[in-house]
Every structure is written in C-alpha cells, then in structure tokens.
GROMACS .gro file of C-alpha atoms in nm:
model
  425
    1UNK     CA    1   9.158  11.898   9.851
    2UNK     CA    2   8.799  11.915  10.008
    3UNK     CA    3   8.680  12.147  10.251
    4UNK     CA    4   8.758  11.891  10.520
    5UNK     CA    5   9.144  11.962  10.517
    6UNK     CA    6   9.371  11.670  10.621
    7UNK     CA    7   9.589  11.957  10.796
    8UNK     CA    8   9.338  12.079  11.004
    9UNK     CA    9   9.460  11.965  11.312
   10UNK     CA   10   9.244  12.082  11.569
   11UNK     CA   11   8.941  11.835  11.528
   12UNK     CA   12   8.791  11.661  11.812
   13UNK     CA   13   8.900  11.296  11.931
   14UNK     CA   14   8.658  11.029  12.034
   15UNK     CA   15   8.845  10.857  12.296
   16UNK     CA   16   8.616  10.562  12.303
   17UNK     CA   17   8.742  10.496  11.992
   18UNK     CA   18   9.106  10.626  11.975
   19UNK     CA   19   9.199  10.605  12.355
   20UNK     CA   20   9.585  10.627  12.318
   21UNK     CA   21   9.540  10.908  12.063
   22UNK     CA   22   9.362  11.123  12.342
   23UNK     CA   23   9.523  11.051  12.623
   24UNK     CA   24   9.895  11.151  12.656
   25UNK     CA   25  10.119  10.962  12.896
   26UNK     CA   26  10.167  11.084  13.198
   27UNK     CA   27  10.373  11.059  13.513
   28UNK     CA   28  10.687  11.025  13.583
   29UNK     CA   29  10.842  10.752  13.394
   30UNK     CA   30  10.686  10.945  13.061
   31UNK     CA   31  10.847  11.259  13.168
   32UNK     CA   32  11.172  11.139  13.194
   33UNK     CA   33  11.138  10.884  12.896
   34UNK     CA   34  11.003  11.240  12.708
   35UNK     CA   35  11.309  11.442  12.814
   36UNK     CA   36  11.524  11.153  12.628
   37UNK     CA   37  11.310  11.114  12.343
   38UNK     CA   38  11.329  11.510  12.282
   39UNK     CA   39  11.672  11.451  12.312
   40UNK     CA   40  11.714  11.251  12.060
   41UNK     CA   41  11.484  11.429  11.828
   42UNK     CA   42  11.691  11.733  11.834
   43UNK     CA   43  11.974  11.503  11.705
   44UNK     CA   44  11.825  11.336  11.426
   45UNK     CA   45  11.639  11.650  11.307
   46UNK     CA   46  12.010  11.828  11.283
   47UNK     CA   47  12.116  11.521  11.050
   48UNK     CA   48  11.781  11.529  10.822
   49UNK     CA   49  11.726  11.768  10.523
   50UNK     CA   50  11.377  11.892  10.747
   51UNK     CA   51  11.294  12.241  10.853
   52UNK     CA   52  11.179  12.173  11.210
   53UNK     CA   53  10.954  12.469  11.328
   54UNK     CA   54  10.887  12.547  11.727
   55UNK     CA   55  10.588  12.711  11.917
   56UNK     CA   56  10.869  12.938  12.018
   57UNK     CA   57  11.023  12.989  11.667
   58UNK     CA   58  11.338  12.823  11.708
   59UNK     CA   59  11.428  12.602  11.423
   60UNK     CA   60  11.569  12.241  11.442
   61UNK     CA   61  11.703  12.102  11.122
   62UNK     CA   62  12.063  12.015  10.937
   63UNK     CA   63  11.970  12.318  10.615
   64UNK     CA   64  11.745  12.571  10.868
   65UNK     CA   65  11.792  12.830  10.603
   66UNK     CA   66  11.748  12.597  10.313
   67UNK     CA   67  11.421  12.560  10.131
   68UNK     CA   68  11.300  12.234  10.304
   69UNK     CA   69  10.964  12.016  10.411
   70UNK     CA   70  10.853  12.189  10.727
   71UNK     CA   71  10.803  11.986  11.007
   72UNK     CA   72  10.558  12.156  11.269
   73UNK     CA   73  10.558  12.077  11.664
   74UNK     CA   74  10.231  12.201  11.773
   75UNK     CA   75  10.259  12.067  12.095
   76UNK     CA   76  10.657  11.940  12.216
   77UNK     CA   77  10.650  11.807  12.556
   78UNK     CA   78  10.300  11.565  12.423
   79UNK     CA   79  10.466  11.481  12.111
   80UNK     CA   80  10.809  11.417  12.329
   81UNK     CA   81  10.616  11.208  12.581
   82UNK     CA   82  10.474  11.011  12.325
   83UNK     CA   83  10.755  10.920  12.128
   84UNK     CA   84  10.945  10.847  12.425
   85UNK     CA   85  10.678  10.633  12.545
   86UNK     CA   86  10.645  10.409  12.235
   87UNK     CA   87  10.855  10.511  11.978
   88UNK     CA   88  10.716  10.470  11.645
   89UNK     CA   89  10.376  10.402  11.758
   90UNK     CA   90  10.400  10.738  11.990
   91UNK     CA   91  10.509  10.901  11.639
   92UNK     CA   92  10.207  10.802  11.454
   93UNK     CA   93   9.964  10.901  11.740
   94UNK     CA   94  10.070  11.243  11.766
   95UNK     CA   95  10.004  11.320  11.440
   96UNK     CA   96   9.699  11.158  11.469
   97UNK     CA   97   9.636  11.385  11.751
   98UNK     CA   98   9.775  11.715  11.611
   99UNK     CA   99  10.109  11.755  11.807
  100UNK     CA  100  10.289  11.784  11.500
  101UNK     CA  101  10.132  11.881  11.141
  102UNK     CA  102  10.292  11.971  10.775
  103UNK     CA  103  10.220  12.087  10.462
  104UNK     CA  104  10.438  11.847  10.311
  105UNK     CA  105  10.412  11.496  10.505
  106UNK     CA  106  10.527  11.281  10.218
  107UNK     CA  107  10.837  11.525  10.209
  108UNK     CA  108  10.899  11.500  10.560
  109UNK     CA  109  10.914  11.129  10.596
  110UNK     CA  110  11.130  11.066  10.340
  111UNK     CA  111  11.493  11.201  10.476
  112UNK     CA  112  11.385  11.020  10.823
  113UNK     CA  113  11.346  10.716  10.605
  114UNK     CA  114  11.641  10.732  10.415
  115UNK     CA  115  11.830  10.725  10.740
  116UNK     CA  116  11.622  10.483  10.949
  117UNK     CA  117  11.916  10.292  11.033
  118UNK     CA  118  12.133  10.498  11.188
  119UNK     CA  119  11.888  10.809  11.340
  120UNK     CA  120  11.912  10.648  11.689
  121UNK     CA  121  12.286  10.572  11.818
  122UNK     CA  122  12.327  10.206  11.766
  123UNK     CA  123  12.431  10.147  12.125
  124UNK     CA  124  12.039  10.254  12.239
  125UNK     CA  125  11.923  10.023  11.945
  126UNK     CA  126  12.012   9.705  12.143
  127UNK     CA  127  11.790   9.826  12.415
  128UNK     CA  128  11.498   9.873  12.134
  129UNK     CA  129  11.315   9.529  12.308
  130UNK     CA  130  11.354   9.681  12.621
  131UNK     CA  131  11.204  10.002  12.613
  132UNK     CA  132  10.920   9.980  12.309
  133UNK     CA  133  10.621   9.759  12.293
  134UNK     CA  134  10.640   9.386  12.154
  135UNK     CA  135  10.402   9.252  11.900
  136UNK     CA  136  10.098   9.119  12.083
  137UNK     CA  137   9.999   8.703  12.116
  138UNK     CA  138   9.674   8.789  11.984
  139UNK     CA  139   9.786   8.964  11.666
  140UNK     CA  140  10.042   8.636  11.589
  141UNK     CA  141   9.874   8.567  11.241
  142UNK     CA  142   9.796   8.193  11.398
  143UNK     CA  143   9.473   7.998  11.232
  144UNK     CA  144   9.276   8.099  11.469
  145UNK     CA  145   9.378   8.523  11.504
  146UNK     CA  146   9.463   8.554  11.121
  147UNK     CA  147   9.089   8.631  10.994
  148UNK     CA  148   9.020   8.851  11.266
  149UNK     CA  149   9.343   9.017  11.154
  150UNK     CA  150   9.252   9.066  10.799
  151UNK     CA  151   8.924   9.148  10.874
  152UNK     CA  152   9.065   9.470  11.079
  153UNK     CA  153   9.246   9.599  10.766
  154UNK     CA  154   9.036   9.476  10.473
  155UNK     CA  155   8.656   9.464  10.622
  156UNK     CA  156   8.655   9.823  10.703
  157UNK     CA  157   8.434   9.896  10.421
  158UNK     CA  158   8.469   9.798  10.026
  159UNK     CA  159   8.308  10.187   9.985
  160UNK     CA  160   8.650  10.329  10.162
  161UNK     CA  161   8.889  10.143   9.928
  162UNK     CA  162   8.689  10.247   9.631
  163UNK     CA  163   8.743  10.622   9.740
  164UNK     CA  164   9.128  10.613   9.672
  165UNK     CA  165   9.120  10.277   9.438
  166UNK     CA  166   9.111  10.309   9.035
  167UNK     CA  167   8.797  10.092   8.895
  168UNK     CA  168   8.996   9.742   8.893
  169UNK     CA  169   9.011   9.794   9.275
  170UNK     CA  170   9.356   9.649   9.270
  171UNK     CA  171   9.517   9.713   9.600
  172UNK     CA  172   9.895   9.686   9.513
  173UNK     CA  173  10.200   9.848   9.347
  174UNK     CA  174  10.082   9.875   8.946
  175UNK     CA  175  10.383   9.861   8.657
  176UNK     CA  176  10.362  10.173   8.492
  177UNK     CA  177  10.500  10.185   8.110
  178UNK     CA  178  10.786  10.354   8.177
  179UNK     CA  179  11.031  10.373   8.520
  180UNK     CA  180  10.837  10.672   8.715
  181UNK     CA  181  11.100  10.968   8.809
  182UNK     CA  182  11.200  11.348   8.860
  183UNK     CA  183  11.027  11.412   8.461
  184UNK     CA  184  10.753  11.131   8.473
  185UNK     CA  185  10.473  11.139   8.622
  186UNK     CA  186  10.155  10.954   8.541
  187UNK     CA  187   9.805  11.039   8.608
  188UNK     CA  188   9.514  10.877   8.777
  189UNK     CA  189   9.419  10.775   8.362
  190UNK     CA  190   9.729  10.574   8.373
  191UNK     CA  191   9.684  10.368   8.689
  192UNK     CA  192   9.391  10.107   8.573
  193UNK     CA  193   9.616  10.004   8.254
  194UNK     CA  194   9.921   9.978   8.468
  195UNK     CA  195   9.751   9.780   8.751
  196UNK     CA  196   9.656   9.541   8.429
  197UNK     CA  197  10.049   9.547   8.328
  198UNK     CA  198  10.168   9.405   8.673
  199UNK     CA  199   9.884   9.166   8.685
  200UNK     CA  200   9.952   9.050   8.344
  201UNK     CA  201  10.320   8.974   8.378
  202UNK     CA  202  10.250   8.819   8.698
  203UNK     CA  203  10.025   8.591   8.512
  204UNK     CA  204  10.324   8.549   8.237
  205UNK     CA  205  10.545   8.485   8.475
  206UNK     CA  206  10.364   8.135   8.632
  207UNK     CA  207  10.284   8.036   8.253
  208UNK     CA  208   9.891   8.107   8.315
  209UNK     CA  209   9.713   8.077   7.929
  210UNK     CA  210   9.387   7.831   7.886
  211UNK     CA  211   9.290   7.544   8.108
  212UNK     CA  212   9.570   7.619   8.389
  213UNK     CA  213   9.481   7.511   8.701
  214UNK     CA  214   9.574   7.834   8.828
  215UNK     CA  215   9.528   7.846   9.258
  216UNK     CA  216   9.565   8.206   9.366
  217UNK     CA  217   9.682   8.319   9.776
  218UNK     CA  218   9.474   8.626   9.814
  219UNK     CA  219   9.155   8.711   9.621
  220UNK     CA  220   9.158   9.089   9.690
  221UNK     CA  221   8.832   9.235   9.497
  222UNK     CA  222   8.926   9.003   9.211
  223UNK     CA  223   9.093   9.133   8.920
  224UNK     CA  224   9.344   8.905   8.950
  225UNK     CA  225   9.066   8.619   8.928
  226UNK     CA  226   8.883   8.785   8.635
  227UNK     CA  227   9.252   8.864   8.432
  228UNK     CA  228   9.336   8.513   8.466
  229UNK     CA  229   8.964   8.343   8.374
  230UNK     CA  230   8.976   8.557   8.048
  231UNK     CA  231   9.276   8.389   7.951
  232UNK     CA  232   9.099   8.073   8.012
  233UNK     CA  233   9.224   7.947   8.315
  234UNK     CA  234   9.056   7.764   8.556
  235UNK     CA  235   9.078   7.958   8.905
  236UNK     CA  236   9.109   7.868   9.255
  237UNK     CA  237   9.127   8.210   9.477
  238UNK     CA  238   9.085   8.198   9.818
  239UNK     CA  239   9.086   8.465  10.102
  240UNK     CA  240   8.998   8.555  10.455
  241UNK     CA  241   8.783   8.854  10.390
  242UNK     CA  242   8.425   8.837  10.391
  243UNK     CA  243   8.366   9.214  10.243
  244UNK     CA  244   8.661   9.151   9.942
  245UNK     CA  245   8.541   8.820   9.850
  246UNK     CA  246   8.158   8.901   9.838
  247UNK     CA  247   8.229   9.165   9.587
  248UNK     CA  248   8.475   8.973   9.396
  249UNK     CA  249   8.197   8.736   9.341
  250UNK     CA  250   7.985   8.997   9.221
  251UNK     CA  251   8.227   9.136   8.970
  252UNK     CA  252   8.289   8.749   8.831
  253UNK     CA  253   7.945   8.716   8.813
  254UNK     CA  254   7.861   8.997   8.649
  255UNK     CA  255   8.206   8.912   8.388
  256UNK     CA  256   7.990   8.619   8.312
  257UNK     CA  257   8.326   8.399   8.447
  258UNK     CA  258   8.122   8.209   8.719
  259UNK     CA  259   8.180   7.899   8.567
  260UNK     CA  260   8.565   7.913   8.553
  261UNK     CA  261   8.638   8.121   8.868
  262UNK     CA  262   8.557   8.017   9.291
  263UNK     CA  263   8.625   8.179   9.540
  264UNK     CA  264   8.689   8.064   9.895
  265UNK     CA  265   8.691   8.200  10.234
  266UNK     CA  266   8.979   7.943  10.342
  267UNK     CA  267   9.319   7.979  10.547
  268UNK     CA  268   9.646   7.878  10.279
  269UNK     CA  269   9.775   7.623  10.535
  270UNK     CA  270   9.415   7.486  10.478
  271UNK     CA  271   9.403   7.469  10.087
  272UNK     CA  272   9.385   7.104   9.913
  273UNK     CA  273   9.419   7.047   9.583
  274UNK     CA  274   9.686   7.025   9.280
  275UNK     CA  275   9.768   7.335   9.060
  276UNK     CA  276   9.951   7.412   8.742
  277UNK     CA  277  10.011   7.757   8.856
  278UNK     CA  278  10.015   7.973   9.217
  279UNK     CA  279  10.048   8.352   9.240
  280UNK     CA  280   9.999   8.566   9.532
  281UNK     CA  281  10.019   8.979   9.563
  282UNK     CA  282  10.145   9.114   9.851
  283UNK     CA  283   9.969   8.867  10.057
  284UNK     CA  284  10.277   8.719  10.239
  285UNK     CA  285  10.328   9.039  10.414
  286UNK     CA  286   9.982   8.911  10.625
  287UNK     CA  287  10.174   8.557  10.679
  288UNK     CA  288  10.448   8.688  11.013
  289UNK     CA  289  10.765   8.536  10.950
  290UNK     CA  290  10.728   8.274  11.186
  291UNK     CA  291  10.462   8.146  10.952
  292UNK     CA  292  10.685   8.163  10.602
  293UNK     CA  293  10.758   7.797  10.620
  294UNK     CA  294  10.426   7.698  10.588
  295UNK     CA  295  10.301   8.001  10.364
  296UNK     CA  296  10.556   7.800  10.087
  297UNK     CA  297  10.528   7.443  10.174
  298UNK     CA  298  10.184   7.528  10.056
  299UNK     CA  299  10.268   7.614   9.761
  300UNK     CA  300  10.523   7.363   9.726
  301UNK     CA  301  10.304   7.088   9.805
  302UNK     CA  302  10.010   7.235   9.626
  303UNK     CA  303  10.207   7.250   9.244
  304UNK     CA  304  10.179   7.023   8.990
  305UNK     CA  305  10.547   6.895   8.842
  306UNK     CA  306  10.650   7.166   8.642
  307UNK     CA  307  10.407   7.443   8.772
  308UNK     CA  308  10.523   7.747   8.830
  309UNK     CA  309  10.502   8.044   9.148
  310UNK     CA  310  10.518   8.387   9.105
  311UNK     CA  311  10.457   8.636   9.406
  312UNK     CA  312  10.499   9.000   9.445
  313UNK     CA  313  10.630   9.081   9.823
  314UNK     CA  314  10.731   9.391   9.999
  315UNK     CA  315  11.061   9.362  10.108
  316UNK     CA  316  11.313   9.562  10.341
  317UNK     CA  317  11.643   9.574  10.393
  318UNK     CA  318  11.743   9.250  10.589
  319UNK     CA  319  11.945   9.422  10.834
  320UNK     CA  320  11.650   9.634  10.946
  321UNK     CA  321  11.382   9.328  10.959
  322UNK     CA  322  11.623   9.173  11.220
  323UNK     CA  323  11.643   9.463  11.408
  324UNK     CA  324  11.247   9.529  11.444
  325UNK     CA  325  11.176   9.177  11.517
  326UNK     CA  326  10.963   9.151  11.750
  327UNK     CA  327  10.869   9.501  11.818
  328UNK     CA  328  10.522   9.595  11.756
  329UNK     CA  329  10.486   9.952  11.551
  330UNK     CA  330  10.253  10.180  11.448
  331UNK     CA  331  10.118   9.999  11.102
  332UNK     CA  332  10.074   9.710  11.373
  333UNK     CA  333   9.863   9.871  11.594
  334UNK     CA  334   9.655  10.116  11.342
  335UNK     CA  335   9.694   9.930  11.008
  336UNK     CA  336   9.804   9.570  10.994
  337UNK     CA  337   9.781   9.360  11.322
  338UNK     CA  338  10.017   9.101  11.301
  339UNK     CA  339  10.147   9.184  10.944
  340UNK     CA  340  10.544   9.149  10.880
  341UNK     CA  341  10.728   9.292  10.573
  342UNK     CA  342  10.981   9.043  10.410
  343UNK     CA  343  11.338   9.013  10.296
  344UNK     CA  344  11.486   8.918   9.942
  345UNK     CA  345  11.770   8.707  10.194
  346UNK     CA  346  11.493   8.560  10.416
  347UNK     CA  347  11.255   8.415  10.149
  348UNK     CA  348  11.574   8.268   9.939
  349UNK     CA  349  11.639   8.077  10.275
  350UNK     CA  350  11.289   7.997  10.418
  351UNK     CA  351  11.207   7.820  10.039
  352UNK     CA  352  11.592   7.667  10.009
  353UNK     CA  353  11.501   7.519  10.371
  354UNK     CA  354  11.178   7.425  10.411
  355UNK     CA  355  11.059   7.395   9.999
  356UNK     CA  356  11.218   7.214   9.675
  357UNK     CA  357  11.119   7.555   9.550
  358UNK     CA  358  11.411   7.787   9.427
  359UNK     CA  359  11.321   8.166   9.391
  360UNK     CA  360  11.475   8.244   8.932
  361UNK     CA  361  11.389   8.541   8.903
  362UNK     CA  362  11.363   8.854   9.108
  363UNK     CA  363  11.205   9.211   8.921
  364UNK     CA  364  11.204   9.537   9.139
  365UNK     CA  365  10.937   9.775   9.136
  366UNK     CA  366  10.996  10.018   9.453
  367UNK     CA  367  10.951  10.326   9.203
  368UNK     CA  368  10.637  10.201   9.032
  369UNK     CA  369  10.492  10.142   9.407
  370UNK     CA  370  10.561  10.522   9.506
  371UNK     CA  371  10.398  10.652   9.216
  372UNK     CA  372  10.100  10.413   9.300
  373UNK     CA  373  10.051  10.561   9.621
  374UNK     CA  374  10.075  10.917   9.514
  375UNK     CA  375   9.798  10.891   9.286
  376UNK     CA  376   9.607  10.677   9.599
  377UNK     CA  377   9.700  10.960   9.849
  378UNK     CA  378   9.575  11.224   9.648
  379UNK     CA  379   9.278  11.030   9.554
  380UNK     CA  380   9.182  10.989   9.933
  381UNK     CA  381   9.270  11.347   9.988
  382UNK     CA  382   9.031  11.453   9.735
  383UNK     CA  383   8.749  11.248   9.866
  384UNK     CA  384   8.751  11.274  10.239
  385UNK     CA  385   8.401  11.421  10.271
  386UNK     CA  386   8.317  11.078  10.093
  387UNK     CA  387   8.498  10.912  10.346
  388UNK     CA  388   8.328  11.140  10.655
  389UNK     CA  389   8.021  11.007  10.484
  390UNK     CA  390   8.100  10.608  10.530
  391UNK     CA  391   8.083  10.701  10.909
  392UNK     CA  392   8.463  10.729  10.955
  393UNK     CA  393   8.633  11.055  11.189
  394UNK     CA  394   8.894  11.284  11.143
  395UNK     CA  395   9.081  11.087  11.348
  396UNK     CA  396   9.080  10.804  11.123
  397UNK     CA  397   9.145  11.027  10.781
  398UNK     CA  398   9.499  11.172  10.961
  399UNK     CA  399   9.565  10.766  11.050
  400UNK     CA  400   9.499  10.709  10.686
  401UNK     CA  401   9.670  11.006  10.581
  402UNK     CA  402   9.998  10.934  10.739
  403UNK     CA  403   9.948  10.515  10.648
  404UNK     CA  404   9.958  10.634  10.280
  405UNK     CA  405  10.247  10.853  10.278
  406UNK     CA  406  10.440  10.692  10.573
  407UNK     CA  407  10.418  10.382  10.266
  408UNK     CA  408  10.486  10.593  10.017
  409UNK     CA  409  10.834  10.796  10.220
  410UNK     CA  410  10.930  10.410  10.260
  411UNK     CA  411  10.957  10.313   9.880
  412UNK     CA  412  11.091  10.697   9.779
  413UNK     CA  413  11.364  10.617   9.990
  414UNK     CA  414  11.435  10.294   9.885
  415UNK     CA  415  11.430  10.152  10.231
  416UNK     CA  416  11.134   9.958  10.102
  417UNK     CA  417  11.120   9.753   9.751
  418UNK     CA  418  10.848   9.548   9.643
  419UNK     CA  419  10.956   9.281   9.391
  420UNK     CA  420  10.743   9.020   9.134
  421UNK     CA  421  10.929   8.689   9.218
  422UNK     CA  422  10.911   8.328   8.999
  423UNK     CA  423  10.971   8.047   9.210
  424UNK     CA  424  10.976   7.703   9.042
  425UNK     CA  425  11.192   7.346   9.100
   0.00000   0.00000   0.00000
C-alpha cells in the first residue's frame, strides 16, 4: 500500500467535480426516505455474514461475535439518507465520501452479493422504478451518445490503466492455467501469460490461423490485434476510443504488423465489409440491450459462409437483469454510462431472433475473472501516488477502489459469470 491509504477517509471533496458526493440530501423527503433505508439496512446486515460497527458501538450483523469483514458507519443518518435517496448509487457515494469505510471491502461486498436477490423484501422490489433513478436518454448507447460514452470510461488516461494493467494492457478476465481457488493463487508474473491463454483460445475458437479475414468489435490497446496478425491474419479492429486506438497503433507499429493490422475509429452498426472470422471481448456489455439486435446482425451480416464468432460477455443471472432494467446504478453514473451486463438466456434469444447465428458453445470463467481483478486491485492500490500524479483525487481513487472490488465481490459470488462464447450457422 502507499502512503496515500485508500482507507483514509477523511480527504477533502471537490464538489465541482463530485457534487453528489459532497452534498448529502436533505429535507424532508430524504429524511423520511433515510429512516426507511436504515430500516432496511438493519435487516439485511442481520442476514449477511458482516460485522457491522456503529459510532456508538453497537453491532449490526447475523455472526456479531464471529470473526467477520467489518463494515464501518462513520457517519449513519448521511449514509442512511443516501441510500434511501438512490439506492445503489447512494451506496457507492458514501463510500466515496467516507460515511462508511473497511479494512476488508472485497470481503464485505461479497455476502451482500451473494444475496442480492432477496436483501430487499420482494414486495418493495416492484416499487424499485418508482423510487430509484432511471437510466438517462443521454447515456442510451445510440450512434450519436455511444462515443461520448466510451470516451468517459476508456479516455480517462492510457497512463491510469497502465498503473493496475500487466504489460499486454489487456483489460479483461485472463484464463489462468489452472481453476483459481481457496489453495491457488497466482501472482502478478502469471497474469501477462494468462491474458495470452484467453486471447489465444478466443482466437482458436473463430478458427483464426494465416490469411483470415479476421474483423474484431473492440480494439482495446491491441493485443488482441497483434496476437491475431502474428498468426497471420489479416485484421480489421475497430473502436470508439481515441486514447486506446492511438496507442494500439503504436504498439502494431512498433510489432512491425502495420501492414496486416488497421485500426478504425468506427461505430459496429457502421462496419462494411466480409470476414472469415469476428471476435469481440467484453465489448457487448457497452452495446444496452436495446441495441443487441443490431450488435449481432452485424456480425451476422458481416461473416463469410462458414466463418465463425466467438465473444467473451459478462453475464448475470437473468432474473436479476429483468429486475434492474431500466434503473440507472452506480457503475452507470461513475463507471460505465449507458453500459448493460448480459444474460446467457437473452443472447441465445436476441441471435435465435434477429440472426441465423446459433450460440455452440458456452465456457465459464467467473473464477479466472476474480482472480484477475485481485491482482488489478492490488496493483492500483500499490500505485495510487502514481495515480495522484496523472492529476486524479482521492475522490476518484475510493470510486476506483470500490469499481474494482464491487467487480470483483460480483464474480466471487457467482452472481456474475463472464463466459467465451462460439457462435456460428
């Protein structure tokens, strides 16, 4: 850890910059919607293996006298208002802000994720649209909001990626050589050779080897690209990010794989051409499910006969992505404008309705994608004065903080899964 410590909580907020972090609702209606939301904290926190620790000592929690992650409200009633304002979003800002801290946050959010289904009474879950913020017309990943989307997320700065990123600056779940559990654990040493694994089956998996016209969804800093041209293929990458694809370009050119590789800033419903081979890594979760239709007619109408798809996709239970529908969260606001996790149920129907394309072959990885962002959370831990240094706050490193192991909770608990998919005809 450096000397700036992620749990120092007491840091000052620019409210320019982070106005809903440093303001806390007031009023009325925030009271009262506080008083429920505290209400319903102290329930969920007596069904959760959490230590819950007071300013006034008491303890909330199902195993109080258990060895447990500790769960610290620094400051109830603004951490109550907030939640009971905007739910998740009001979660994510008071940590932000320092109304609740740990030692353990990675610990914490896990139990809360295992039971994300059922920690608020299912009767008050029908009135979820009714009392939490919707997802915003101007985050809609539409032609004309989708680059200013990405360009929120992945245009920050290619020097803040390459604080937590290994040197292939691959920003998805590797495949580690073995299943990653209670006895194995990899190191940071492992993680370039795995993120090479998971591209390399991916590659397998659409039949890439020389001269395939190979068209990839989502450049990234292009290892993908450079993987691909050294078997020979001919690639096709195209993105939306002007900071990714400049120094993708850079890293072909410098591979001496100019000549085989381009890369295009260019919106997928915009692409032209005919293609052995697609692949695309976690890219779909920037489509919005509205959009899924024409995220894999392109690729339908883009592959040759007898080409072949292969995608890796975050998914989540299917239950859970018809329940949050609509609702705008915290990874929305902070993270991903406009982004929308998938389902293994909804892509087998969006490409049975709207493609010839049939999904043959489904490969989890949840476990491998935990163990990624471990070693990325620690990385970015270990490098925050780095990240201080770019120009960012220590508002943004507690965002950051909690996006990594808020990511991480999800695929511990297996309420997310990420999954390589082959889709052919």
């Amino acid at each position: 850890m450096s000397e700036h410590d992620l749990r120092d909580v007491d840091h000052e907020i620019c409210a320019a910059r982070w106005p809903d972090v440093a303001q806390i609702p007031g009023g009325p209606s925030a009271a009262i919607r506080g008083a429920a939301a505290a209400a319903l904290f102290r329930r969920a926190a007596h069904r959760v293996p959490v230590r819950v620790e007071l300013p006034d000592g008491s303890l909330l929690g199902a195993r109080t006298g258990a060895v447990a992650p500790r769960m610290i409200i620094r400051r109830p009633d603004a951490f109550a208002r907030r939640v009971g304002t905007d739910g998740l979003i009001g979660f994510g800002e008071a940590y932000m802000a320092g109304d609740w801290t740990t030692d353990d946050l990675v610990g914490v959010l896990t139990p809360f994720a295992e039971r994300m289904g059922d920690l608020v009474p299912r009767p008050l879950q029908r009135l979820r649209p009714l009392v939490l913020p919707g997802q915003r017309d101007d985050e809609e990943n539409t032609v004309g909001n989708t680059r200013s989307n990405i360009a929120r997320h992945y245009d920050l700065s290619n020097e803040l990626f390459s604080t937590f990123l290994d040197e292939t600056m691959t920003y998805s779940s590797a495949l580690f050589a073995d299943d990653p559990g209670p006895s194995t654990h990899f190191t940071w040493n492992d993680l370039a050779a795995a993120q090479h694994r998971k591209i390399d089956r991916l590659l397998d998996a659409a039949g890439v080897t020389e001269d395939t016209r190979l068209l990839e969804i989502g450049t990234g800093w292009g290892e993908l690209c450079l993987r691909a041209a050294q078997r020979g293929a001919v690639v096709h990458s195209i993105t939306l990010s002007s900071e990714q694809r400049d120094l993708a370009m850079r890293r072909i050119a410098d591979a001496g794989l100019a000549g085989r590789v381009t890369v295009e800033l260019c919106d997928y419903r915009n692409v032209d051409g005919c293609y052995d081979a697609v692949v695309s890594v976690e890219m779909i979760e920037a489509v919005g499910r509205r959009f899924w239709p024409a995220y894999f007619a392109t690729i339908d109408r883009v592959l040759a006969p007898g080409g072949r798809a292969a995608i890796q996709a975050i998914t989540m239970p299917h239950d859970r992505l018809l329940a949050s529908e609509g609702t705008r969260t915290w990874v929305h606001k902070y993270i991903f404008p406009g982004g929308q996790l998938t389902s293994l149920p909804g892509l087998e129907q969006v490409t049975r309705e709207h493609t010839s394309l049939r999904i043959d072959d489904v490969t989890p990885l949840g476990v491998h994608y935990a163990e990624t962002l471990r070693l990325w959370r620690e990385r970015f831990a270990a490098h925050t004065d780095r990240v201080l240094a770019l120009g960012f706050d220590r508002t943004f490193l507690r965002m950051w903080e909690l996006y990594l192991a808020y990511s991480e909770a999800g695929f511990r608990s297996g309420y997310l899964d990420v999954a390589q998919l082959r889709l052919g005809r």
